Each structure stands twice: as structure tokens, then as C-alpha cells.
XYZ file of C-alpha atoms in Angstrom:
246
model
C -28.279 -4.066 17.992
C -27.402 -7.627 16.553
C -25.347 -9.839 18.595
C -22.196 -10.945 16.286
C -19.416 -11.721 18.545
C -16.946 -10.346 16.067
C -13.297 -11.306 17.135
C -11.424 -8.257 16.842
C -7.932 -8.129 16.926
C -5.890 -4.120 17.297
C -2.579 -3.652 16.380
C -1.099 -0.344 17.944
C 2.704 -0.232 19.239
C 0.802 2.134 22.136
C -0.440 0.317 24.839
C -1.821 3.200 26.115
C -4.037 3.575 23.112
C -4.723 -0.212 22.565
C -6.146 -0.345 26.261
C -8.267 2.227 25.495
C -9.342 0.941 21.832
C -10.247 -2.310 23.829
C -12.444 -0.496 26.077
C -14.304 1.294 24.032
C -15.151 -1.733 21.584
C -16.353 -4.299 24.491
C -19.202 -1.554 24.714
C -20.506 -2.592 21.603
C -22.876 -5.753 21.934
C -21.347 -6.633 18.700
C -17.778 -7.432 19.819
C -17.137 -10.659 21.142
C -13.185 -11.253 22.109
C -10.835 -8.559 21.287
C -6.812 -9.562 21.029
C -4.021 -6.991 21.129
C -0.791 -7.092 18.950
C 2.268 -4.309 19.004
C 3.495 -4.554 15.760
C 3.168 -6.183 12.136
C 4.810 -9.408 13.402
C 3.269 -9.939 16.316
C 0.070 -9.431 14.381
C 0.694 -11.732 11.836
C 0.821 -14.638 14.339
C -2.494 -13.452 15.406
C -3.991 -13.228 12.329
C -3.053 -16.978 11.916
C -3.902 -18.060 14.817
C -6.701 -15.933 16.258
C -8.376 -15.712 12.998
C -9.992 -11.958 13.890
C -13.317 -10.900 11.624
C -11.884 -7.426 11.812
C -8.953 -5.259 12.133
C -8.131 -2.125 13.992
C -5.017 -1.110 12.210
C -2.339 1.668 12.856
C -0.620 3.071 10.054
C 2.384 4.211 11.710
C 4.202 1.478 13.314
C 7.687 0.849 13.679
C 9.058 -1.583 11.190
C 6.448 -3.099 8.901
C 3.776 -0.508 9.048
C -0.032 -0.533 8.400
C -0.665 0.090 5.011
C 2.340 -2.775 4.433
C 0.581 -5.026 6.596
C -3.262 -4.720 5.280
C -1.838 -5.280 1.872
C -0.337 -8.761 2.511
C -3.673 -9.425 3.642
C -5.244 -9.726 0.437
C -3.073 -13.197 -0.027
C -5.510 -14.598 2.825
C -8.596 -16.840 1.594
C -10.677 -14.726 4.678
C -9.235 -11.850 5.027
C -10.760 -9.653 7.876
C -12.476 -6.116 7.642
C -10.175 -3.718 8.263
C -10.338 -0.490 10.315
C -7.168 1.716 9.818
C -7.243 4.087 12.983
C -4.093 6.804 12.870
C -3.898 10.921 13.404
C -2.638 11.381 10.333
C -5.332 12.342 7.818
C -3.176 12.031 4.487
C -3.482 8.506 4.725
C -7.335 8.307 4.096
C -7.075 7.881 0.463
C -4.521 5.290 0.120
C -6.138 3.414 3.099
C -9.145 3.123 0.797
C -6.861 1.607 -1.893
C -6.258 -1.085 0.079
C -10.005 -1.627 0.514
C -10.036 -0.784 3.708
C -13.541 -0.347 5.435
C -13.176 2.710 7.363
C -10.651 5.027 8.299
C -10.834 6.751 12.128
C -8.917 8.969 13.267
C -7.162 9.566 16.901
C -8.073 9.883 19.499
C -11.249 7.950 18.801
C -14.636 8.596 20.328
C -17.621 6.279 20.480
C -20.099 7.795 18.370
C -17.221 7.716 15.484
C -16.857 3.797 16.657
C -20.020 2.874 16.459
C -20.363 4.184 12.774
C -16.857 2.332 11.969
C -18.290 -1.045 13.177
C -21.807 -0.368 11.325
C -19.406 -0.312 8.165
C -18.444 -3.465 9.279
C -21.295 -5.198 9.893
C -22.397 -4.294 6.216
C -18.661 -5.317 5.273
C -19.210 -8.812 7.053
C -22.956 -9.174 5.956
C -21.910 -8.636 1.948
C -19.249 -11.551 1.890
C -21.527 -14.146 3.408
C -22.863 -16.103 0.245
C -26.336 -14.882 -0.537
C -29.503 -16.785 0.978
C -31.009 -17.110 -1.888
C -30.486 -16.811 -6.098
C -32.835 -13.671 -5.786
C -30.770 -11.017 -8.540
C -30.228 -7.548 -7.398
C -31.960 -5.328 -9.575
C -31.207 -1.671 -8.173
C -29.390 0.142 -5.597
C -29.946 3.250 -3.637
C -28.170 6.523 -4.902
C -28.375 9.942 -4.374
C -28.270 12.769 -7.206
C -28.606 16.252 -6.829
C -29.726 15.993 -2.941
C -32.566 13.166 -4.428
C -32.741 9.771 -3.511
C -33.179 7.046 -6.682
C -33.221 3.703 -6.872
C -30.629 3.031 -9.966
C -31.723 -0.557 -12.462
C -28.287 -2.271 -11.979
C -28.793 -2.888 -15.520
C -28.308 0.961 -16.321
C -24.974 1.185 -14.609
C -22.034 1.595 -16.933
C -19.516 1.057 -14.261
C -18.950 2.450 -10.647
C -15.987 4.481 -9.561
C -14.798 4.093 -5.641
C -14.987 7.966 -3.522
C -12.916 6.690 -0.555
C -15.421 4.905 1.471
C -18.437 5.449 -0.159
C -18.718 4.936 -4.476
C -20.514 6.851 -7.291
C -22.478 4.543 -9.876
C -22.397 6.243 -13.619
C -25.007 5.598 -16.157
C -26.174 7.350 -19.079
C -28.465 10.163 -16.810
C -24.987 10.604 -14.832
C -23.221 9.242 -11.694
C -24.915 9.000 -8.043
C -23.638 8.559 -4.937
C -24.075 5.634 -3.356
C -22.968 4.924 0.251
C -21.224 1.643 -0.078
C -17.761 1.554 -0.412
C -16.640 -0.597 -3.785
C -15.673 -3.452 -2.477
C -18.933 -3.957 -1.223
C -20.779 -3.293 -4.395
C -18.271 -5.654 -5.675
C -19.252 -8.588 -3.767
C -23.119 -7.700 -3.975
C -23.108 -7.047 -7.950
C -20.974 -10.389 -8.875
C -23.860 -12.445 -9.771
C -24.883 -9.325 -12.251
C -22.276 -9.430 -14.429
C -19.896 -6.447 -12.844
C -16.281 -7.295 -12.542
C -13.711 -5.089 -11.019
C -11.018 -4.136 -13.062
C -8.785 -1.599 -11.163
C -8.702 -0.789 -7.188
C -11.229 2.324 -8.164
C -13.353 0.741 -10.768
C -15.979 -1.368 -11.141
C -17.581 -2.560 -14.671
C -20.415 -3.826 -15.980
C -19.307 -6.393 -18.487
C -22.422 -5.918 -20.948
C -21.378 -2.066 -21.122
C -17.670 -2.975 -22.542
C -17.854 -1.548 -26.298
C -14.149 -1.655 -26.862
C -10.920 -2.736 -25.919
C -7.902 -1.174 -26.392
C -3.759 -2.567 -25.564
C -1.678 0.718 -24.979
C 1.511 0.531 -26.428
C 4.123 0.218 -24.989
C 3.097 -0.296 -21.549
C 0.922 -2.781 -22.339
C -1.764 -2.192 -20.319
C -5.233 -2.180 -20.918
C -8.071 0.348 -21.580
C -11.808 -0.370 -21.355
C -14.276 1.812 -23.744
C -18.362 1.581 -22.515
C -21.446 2.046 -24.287
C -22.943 4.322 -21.849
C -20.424 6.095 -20.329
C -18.020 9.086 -22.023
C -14.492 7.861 -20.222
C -11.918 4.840 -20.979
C -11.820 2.885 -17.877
C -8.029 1.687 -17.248
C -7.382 -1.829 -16.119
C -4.650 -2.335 -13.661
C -1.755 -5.174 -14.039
C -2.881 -6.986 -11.556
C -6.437 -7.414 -12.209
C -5.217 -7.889 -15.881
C -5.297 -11.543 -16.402
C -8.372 -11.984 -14.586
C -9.984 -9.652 -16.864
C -8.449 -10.767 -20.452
C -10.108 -13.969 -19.230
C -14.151 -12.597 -18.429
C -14.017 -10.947 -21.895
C -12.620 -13.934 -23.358
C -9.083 -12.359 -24.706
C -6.961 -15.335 -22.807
């Protein structure tokens, strides 16, 4: 196991549960200092301060909760990987919204741990700029129990399956066990963009663009793909822009 001295911050208004969230993460060679905050606003201070690589997050917190919390994150230049650990499994799903890289449930046993901070570690490894200008030419997916390796260039766009993704091309989707935001990062360079928290598209796949009325929003048509992929607001302008509409 690499050493990474990760500084890893929990926020959990149980102290019972945050002592024994500490413990169990100081087994892992991969944790360096770990930082405890109560609540959202002791967090933030923190986050500020502290600077933590990654997040073990509560949803249920008095106050500001979680899910509020992890999305002001997104305002931060760094923001850190976040682990969303709660007993309530209704959550999952809009955890993964929030691009969240796991999603662990109480009471939390190593074994479960260790697989949460592998996530990370992949999380961690896909933001740091690339060592070299090498493309990426496929990924590994998995169709009808078969492991392929997909030519990026065949992928119409790639949809996100809580913390894993499915990559569509004209053969069909397969699963691919990164979560989106990871993709995201790795397939940059290749001309994807992401266009909606649940979609990722390859730009040289757009055959049409269409403005819903009224709303406004926007609709993406692809070559090699039988669905309309929907743009959200706030990806919007960001998008108008790649395809050369602002």
C-alpha cells in the first residue's frame, strides 16, 4: 500500500462515532493527519484552514447538513474527495449528484473503509495533471459479464450509475467502474465535456442541437447514440461556448 499522507478531515455531530471513524482510518498507511469537526460551521473553518484531501461527511447534521455542505464545496479551486458516511440509505443517489466519491454506510467496518479510500486514491490520482501528453485511447468496460477495452473514440457519451458509470456507443453501453467525475477528468484532453451532473459527451458525437421552448434549456442529439442528452442550466454557458453557440 502507497504511502499518501492524505489529511482527512470528519465531520460527525457524534463524538462517539468520530472517535471511532478516526481510529479506524489511522490504520490505513495512507492517512496521514486526521481533524475532527461537529458541524457544517465548524467544518468550514477547517476546510480553510486545514486544507483536508478528503472528506468523511455526515448527511444528517443539525443545522447546515451534509449534502448542503458538499455542495458549497464545488465553489473551492481544490475541493477535497468526499466520503458521505450516514445510516440512511436513501441518500446514496443524491450523494452521487454531488459527485461524491463513495457513500458508506453506519456503522462502518474496515474492509468497507478500505474500499472507500481505494476510491479515493483513484479520485486523488485522476486530478493530478497527467505526466505526460500520452492520449487515452480506451477504457475498461464490462458487457454482458465480458471484459472490453472500449476506443474512446467509439463512445457517444457516458451516463453516471451512482458510483460507478456506463459508456454508450453504437454496439451498446458497458459498465465501467469509475464513477463520472473521474472519467471526466481522465477524458478532457479527448474531447468529452460534461454537460449535466449524469452525463458526459463526446463533442465529435454532437449531431444536433436543439433550445426547448419555453424553458429554454438545451437538448443534445448524437450520431451514435438513440437518446437526446439534456444539458443542465448550470453547465449551460460552459457548453454554448465548446460548441461555439456563445
Amino acid at each position: 500500500m502507497a504511502e499518501q499522507n492524505w489529511r482527512v478531515l470528519i465531520v460527525d455531530d457524534e463524538p462517539p462515532i468520530r472517535a471511532e471513524l478516526n481510529y479506524l482510518l489511522k490504520q490505513d498507511a495512507r492517512v496521514g493527519q486526521v481533524e475532527e469537526a461537529g458541524g457544517a460551521t465548524a467544518a468550514v473553518e477547517k476546510i480553510l484552514s486545514f486544507r483536508p484531501d478528503v472528506l468523511f461527511l455526515d448527511i444528517q447534521m443539525p443545522g447546515t447538513s451534509g449534502v448542503q455542505l458538499a455542495d458549497s464545496l464545488h465553489n473551492l479551486k481544490h475541493p477535497p474527495a468526499i466520503v458521505f458516511v450516514t445510516a440512511f440509505s436513501e441518500y446514496a443517489a443524491e450523494a452521487f449528484e454531488l459527485d461524491a466519491t463513495d457513500y458508506v454506510l453506519k456503522p462502518v467496518e474496515q474492509a468497507r473503509l478500505e474500499k472507500a479510500l481505494d476510491k479515493v486514491e483513484a479520485t486523488i490520482a485522476a486530478r493530478k495533471p497527467a505526466s505526460t501528453d500520452e492520449p487515452v485511447r480506451r477504457i475498461q468496460g464490462e458487457r454482458n459479464g465480458k471484459r472490453s477495452y472500449i476506443p474512446v473514440s467509439e463512445i457517444a457519451y457516458i451516463e453516471a450509475r451512482a458510483d460507478y458509470a456506463t459508456a454508450y456507443t453504437q454496439a451498446g453501453g458497458y459498465l465501467v467502474n469509475d464513477s463520472i467525475s473521474v472519467l471526466e477528468r481522465r477524458l478532457a484532453s479527448e474531447g468529452f465535456l460534461r454537460v449535466h451532473r449524469s452525463f458526459l459527451v463526446n463533442i465529435d458525437d454532437v449531431r444536433d442541437i436543439e433550445v426547448l421552448k419555453p424553458s429554454g434549456l438545451i437538448q443534445l442529439t448524437l450520431e451514435h447514440a438513440a437518446t437526446r442528452i439534456p444539458v443542465s442550466r448550470r453547465r449551460a454557458p460552459g457548453v454554448k461556448k465548446q460548441l461555439g453557440l456563445a
